[in-house]
mmCIF file of C-alpha atoms in Angstrom:
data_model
loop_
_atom_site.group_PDB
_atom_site.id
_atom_site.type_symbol
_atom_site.label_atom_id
_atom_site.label_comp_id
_atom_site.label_asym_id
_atom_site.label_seq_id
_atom_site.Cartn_x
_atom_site.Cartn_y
_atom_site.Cartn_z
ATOM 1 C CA UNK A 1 -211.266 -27.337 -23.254
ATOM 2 C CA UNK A 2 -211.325 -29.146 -26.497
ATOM 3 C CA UNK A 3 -209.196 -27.993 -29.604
ATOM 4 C CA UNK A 4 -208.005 -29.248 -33.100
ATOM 5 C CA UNK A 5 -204.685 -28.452 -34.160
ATOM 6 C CA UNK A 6 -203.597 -29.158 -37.847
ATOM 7 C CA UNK A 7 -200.202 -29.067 -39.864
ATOM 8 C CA UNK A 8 -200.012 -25.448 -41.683
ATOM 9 C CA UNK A 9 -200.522 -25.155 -45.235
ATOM 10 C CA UNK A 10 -200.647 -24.496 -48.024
ATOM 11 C CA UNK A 11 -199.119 -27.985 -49.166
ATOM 12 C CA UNK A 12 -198.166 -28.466 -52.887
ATOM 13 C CA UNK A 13 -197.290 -31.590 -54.189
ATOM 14 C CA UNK A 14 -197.251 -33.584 -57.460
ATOM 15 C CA UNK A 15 -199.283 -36.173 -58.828
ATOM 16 C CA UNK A 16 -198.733 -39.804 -57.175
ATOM 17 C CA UNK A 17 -196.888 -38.523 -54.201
ATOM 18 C CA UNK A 18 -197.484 -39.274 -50.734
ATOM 19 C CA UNK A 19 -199.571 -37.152 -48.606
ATOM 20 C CA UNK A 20 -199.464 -36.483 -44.918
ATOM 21 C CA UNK A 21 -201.715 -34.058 -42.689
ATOM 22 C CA UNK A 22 -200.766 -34.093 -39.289
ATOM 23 C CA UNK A 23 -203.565 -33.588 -36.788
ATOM 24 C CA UNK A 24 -203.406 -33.559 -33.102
ATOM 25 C CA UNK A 25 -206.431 -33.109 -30.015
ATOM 26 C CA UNK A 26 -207.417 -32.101 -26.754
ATOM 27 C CA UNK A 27 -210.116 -33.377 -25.429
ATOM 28 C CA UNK A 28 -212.341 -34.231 -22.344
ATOM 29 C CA UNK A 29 -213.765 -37.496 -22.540
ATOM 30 C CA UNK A 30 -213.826 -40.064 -25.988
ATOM 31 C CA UNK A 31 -214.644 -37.628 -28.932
ATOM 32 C CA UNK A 32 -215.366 -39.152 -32.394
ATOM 33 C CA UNK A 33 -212.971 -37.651 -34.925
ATOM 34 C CA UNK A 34 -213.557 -36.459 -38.673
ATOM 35 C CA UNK A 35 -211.675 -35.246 -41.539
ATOM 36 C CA UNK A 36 -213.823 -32.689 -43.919
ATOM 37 C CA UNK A 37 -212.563 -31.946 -47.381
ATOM 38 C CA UNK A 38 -213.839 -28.674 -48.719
ATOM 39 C CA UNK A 39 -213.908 -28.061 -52.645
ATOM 40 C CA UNK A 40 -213.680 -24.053 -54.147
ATOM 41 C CA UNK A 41 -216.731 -22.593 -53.807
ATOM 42 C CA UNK A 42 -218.325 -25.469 -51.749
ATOM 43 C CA UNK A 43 -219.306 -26.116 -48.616
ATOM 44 C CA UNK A 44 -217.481 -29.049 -46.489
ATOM 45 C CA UNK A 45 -217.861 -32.692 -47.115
ATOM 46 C CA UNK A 46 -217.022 -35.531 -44.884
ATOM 47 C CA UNK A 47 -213.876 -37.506 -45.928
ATOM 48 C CA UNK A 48 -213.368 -40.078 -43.328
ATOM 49 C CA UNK A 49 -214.114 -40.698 -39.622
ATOM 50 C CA UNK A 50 -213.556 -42.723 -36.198
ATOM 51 C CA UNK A 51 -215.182 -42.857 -33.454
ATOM 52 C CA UNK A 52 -212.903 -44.456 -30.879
ATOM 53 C CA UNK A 53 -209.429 -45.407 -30.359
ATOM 54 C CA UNK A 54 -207.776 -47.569 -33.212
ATOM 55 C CA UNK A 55 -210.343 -47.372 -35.278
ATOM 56 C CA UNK A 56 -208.850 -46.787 -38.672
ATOM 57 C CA UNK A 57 -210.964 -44.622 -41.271
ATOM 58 C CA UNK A 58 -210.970 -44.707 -44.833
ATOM 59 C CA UNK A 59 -212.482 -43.201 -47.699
ATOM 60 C CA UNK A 60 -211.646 -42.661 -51.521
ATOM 61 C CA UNK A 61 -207.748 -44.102 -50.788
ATOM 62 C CA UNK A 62 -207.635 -41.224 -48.350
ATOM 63 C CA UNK A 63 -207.038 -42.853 -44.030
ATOM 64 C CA UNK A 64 -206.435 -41.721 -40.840
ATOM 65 C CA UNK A 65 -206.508 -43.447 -37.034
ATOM 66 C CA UNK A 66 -207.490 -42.714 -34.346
ATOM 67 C CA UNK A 67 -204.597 -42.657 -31.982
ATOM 68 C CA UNK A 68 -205.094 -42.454 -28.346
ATOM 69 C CA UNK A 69 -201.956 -42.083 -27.181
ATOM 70 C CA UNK A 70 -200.897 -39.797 -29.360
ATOM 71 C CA UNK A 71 -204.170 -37.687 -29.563
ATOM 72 C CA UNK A 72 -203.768 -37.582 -33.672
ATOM 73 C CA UNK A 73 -205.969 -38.366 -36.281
ATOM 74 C CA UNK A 74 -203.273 -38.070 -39.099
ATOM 75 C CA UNK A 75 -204.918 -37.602 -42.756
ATOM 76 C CA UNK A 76 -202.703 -40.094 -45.399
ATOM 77 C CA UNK A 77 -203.037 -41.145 -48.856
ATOM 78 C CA UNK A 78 -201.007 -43.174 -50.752
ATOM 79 C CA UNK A 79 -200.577 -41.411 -54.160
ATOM 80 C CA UNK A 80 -202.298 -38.083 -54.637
ATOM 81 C CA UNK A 81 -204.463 -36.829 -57.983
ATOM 82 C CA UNK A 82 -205.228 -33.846 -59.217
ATOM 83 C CA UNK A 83 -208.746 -33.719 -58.265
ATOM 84 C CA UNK A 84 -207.418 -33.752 -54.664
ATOM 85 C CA UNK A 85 -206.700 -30.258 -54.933
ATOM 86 C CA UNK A 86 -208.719 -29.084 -51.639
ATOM 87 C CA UNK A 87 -208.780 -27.449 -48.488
ATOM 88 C CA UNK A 88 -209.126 -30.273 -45.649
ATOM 89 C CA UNK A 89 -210.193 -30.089 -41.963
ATOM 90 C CA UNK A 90 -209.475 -32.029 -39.022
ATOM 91 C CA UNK A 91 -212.626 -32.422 -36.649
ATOM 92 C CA UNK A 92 -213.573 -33.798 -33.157
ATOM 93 C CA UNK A 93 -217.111 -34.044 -31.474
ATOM 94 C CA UNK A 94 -219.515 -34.393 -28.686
ATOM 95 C CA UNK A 95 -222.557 -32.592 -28.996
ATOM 96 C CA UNK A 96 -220.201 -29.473 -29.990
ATOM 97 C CA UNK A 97 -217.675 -29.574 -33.083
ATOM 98 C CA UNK A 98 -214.357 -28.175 -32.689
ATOM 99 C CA UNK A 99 -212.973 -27.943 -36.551
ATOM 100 C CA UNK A 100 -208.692 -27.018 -37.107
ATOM 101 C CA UNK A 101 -207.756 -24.258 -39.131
ATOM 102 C CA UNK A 102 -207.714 -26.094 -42.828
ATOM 103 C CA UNK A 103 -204.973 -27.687 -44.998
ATOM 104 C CA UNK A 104 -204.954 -26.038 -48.082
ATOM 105 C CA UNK A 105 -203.527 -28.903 -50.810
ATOM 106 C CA UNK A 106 -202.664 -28.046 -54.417
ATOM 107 C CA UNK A 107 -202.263 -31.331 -56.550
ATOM 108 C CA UNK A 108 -199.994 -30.582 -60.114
ATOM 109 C CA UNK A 109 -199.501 -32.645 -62.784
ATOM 110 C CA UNK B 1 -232.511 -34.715 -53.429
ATOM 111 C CA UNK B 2 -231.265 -34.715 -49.316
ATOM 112 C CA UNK B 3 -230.134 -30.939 -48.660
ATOM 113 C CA UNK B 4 -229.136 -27.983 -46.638
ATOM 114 C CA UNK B 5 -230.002 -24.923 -48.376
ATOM 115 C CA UNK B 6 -229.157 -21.425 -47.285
ATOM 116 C CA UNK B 7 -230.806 -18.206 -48.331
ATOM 117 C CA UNK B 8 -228.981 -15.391 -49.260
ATOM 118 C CA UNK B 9 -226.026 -16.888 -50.482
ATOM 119 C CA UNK B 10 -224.216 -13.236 -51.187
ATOM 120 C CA UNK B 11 -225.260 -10.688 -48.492
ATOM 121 C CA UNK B 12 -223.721 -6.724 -48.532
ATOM 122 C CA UNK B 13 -224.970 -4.553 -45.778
ATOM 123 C CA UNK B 14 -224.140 -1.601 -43.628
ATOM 124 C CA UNK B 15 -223.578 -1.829 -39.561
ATOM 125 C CA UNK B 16 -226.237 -1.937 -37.723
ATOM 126 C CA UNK B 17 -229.254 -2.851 -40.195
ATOM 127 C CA UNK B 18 -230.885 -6.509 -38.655
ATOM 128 C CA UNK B 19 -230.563 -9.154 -41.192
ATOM 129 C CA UNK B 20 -231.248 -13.188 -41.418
ATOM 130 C CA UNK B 21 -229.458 -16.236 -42.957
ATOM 131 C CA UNK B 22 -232.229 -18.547 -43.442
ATOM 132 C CA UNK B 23 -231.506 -22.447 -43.114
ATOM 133 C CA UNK B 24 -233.379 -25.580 -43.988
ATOM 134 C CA UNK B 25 -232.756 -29.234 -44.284
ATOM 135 C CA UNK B 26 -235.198 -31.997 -45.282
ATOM 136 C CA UNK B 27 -233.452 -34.753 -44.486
ATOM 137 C CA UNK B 28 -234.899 -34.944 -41.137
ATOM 138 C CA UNK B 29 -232.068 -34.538 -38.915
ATOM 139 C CA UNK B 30 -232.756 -33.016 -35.431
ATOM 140 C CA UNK B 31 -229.220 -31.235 -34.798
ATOM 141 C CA UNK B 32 -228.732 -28.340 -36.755
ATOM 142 C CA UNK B 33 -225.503 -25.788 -36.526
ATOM 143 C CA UNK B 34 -224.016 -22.700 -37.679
ATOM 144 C CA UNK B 35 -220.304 -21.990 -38.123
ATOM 145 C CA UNK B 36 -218.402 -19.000 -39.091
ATOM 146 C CA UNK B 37 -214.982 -19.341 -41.563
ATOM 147 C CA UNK B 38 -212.476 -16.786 -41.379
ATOM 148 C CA UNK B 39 -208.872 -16.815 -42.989
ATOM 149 C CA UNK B 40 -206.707 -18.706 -40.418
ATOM 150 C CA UNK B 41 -209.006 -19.563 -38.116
ATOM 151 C CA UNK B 42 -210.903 -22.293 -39.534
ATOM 152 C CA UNK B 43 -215.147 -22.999 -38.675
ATOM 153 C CA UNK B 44 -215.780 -21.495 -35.299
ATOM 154 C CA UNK B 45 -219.103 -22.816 -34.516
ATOM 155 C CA UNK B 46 -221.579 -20.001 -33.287
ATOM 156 C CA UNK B 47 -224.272 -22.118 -32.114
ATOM 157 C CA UNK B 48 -226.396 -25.717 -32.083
ATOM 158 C CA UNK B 49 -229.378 -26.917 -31.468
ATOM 159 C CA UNK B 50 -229.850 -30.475 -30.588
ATOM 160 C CA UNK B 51 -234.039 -30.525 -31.317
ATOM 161 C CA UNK B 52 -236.862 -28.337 -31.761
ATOM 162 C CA UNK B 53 -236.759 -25.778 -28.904
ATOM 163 C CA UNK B 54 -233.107 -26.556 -27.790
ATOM 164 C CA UNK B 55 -229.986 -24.378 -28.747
ATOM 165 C CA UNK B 56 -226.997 -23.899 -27.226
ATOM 166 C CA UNK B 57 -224.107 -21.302 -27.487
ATOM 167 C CA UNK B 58 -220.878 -22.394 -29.332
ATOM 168 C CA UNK B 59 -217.337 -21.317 -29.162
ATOM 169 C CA UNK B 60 -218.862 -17.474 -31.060
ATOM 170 C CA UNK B 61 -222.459 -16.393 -30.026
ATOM 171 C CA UNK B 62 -221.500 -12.698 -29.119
ATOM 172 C CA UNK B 63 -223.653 -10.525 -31.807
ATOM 173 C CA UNK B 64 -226.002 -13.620 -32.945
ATOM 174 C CA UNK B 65 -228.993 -15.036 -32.174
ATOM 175 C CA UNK B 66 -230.830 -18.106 -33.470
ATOM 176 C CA UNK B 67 -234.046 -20.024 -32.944
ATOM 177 C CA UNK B 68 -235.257 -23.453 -33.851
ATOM 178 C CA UNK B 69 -239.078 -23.604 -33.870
ATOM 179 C CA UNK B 70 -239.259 -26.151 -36.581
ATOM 180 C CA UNK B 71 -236.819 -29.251 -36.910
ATOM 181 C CA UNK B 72 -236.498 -28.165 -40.965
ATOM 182 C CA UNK B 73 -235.234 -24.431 -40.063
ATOM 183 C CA UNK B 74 -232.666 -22.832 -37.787
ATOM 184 C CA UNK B 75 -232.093 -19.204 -39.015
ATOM 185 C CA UNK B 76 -229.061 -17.038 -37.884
ATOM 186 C CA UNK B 77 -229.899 -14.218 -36.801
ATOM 187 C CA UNK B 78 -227.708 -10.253 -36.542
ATOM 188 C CA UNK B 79 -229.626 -7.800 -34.368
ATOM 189 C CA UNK B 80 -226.891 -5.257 -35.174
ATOM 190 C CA UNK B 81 -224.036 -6.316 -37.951
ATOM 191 C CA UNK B 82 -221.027 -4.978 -37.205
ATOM 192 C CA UNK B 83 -217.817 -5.035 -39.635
ATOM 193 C CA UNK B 84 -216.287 -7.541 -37.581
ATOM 194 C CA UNK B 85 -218.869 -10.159 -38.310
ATOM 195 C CA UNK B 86 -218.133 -10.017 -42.241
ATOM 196 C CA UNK B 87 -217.332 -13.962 -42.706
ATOM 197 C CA UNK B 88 -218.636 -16.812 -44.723
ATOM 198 C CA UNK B 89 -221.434 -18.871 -42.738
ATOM 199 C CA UNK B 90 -222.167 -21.969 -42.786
ATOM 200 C CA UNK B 91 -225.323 -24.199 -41.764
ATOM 201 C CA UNK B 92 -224.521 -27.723 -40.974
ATOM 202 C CA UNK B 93 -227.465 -30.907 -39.874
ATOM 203 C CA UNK B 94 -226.747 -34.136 -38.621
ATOM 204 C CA UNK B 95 -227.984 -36.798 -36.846
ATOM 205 C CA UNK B 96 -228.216 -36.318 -33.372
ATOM 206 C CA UNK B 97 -228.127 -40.608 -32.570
ATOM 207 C CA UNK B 98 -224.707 -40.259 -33.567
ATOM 208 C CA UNK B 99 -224.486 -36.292 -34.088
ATOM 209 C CA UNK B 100 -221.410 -38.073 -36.931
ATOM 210 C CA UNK B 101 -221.457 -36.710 -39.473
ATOM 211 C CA UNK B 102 -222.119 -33.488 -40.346
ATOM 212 C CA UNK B 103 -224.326 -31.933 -43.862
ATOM 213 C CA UNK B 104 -222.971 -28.590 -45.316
ATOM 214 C CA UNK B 105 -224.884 -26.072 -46.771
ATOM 215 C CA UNK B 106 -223.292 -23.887 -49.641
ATOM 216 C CA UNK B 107 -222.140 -21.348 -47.352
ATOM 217 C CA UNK B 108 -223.701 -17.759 -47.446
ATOM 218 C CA UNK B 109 -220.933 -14.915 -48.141
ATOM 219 C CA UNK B 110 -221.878 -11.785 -45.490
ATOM 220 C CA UNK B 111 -219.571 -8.099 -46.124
ATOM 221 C CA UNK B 112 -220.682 -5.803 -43.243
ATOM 222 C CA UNK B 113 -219.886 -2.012 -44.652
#
């Protein structure tokens, strides 16, 4: 069946640094893939998503492709801010969603 | 302003009383979802429904029900709450062309006594 693993948290890092979430699939078939970001208190946003192999997405410095070969939808950003400071999801889709068990990311000055 | 809203948002009861999560979106969308999130374990999605009429189980129905007889609403239903289903819920729309991405409501915070 289809399934979402993601890199254990929490991750803490400081400002500027580089940021890598590993994500990796199963799947039957040619899901689309998402990364969620989910603020305290909120519910979950979309970040970023693909919906086939080597497409790259990006959104608010934040990027991840979609990697066939692999199966992983890796989350990156270049140099991390405070207001990062979030717990983020890996995703994959058909008419069901099948969400990973959340990055937690602390962001300090 | 393009919403989902969800009704309670705090919820305390004792096992076995029937209670509903009400959900409703107005931005049109015909797939509508609910999800459960529980320490460790990420959203488990508990069921969909693609259109009026049409749901479907997810990865957690046991102890839920729903029904869509309006595209706006999709209520959760608990015939019989049970400790065990003391989580944070979430109702979720989309898009069904694409079924992409994915609207949040604010969650609703359920403690089964």
């Amino acid at each position: 069946g289809n399934s979402v693993t993601q890199m254990e948290g929490p991750v803490t890092l400081s400002e500027e640094a580089f940021l890598t979430i590993n994500c990796t699939y199963t799947a039957t078939g040619y899901p689309s893939l998402f990364w969620y970001v989910q603020y305290p208190g909120e519910g979950l946003q979309l970040l970023l998503k693909a919906t086939k192999a080597d497409d790259k997405g990006s959104n608010k410095g934040f990027e991840a492709t979609y990697r066939k070969e692999t199966t992983s939808f890796h989350l990156e950003k270049g140099s991390v801010q405070v207001s990062d400071s979030a717990v983020y999801f890996c995703a994959l889709s058909g008419a069901q969603f099948y969400f990973g068990t959340g990055t937690s990311l602390t962001v300090i000055p | 302003e393009a919403q989902v809203t969800q009704n309670p948002r705090y919820l305390i009861t004792v096992t076995g009383k029937k209670l509903t999560v009400t959900c409703s979106q107005n931005m049109n969308h015909e797939y509508m979802s609910w999800y459960r999130q529980d320490p460790g374990l990420g959203l488990r999605q508990i069921y969909y429904s693609m259109n009026v009429e049409v749901t479907d189980k997810g990865d957690v129905p046991e102890g839920y029900k729903v029904s869509r007889k309006e595209k706006r609403n999709f209520p959760l239903i608990l015939e019989s709450p049970s400790p065990n289903q003391t989580s944070l819920y979430f109702c979720a729309s989309g898009d069904s062309h694409s079924y992409n991405e994915q609207f949040f409501g604010p969650g609703t915070r359920l403690t089964v006594l």
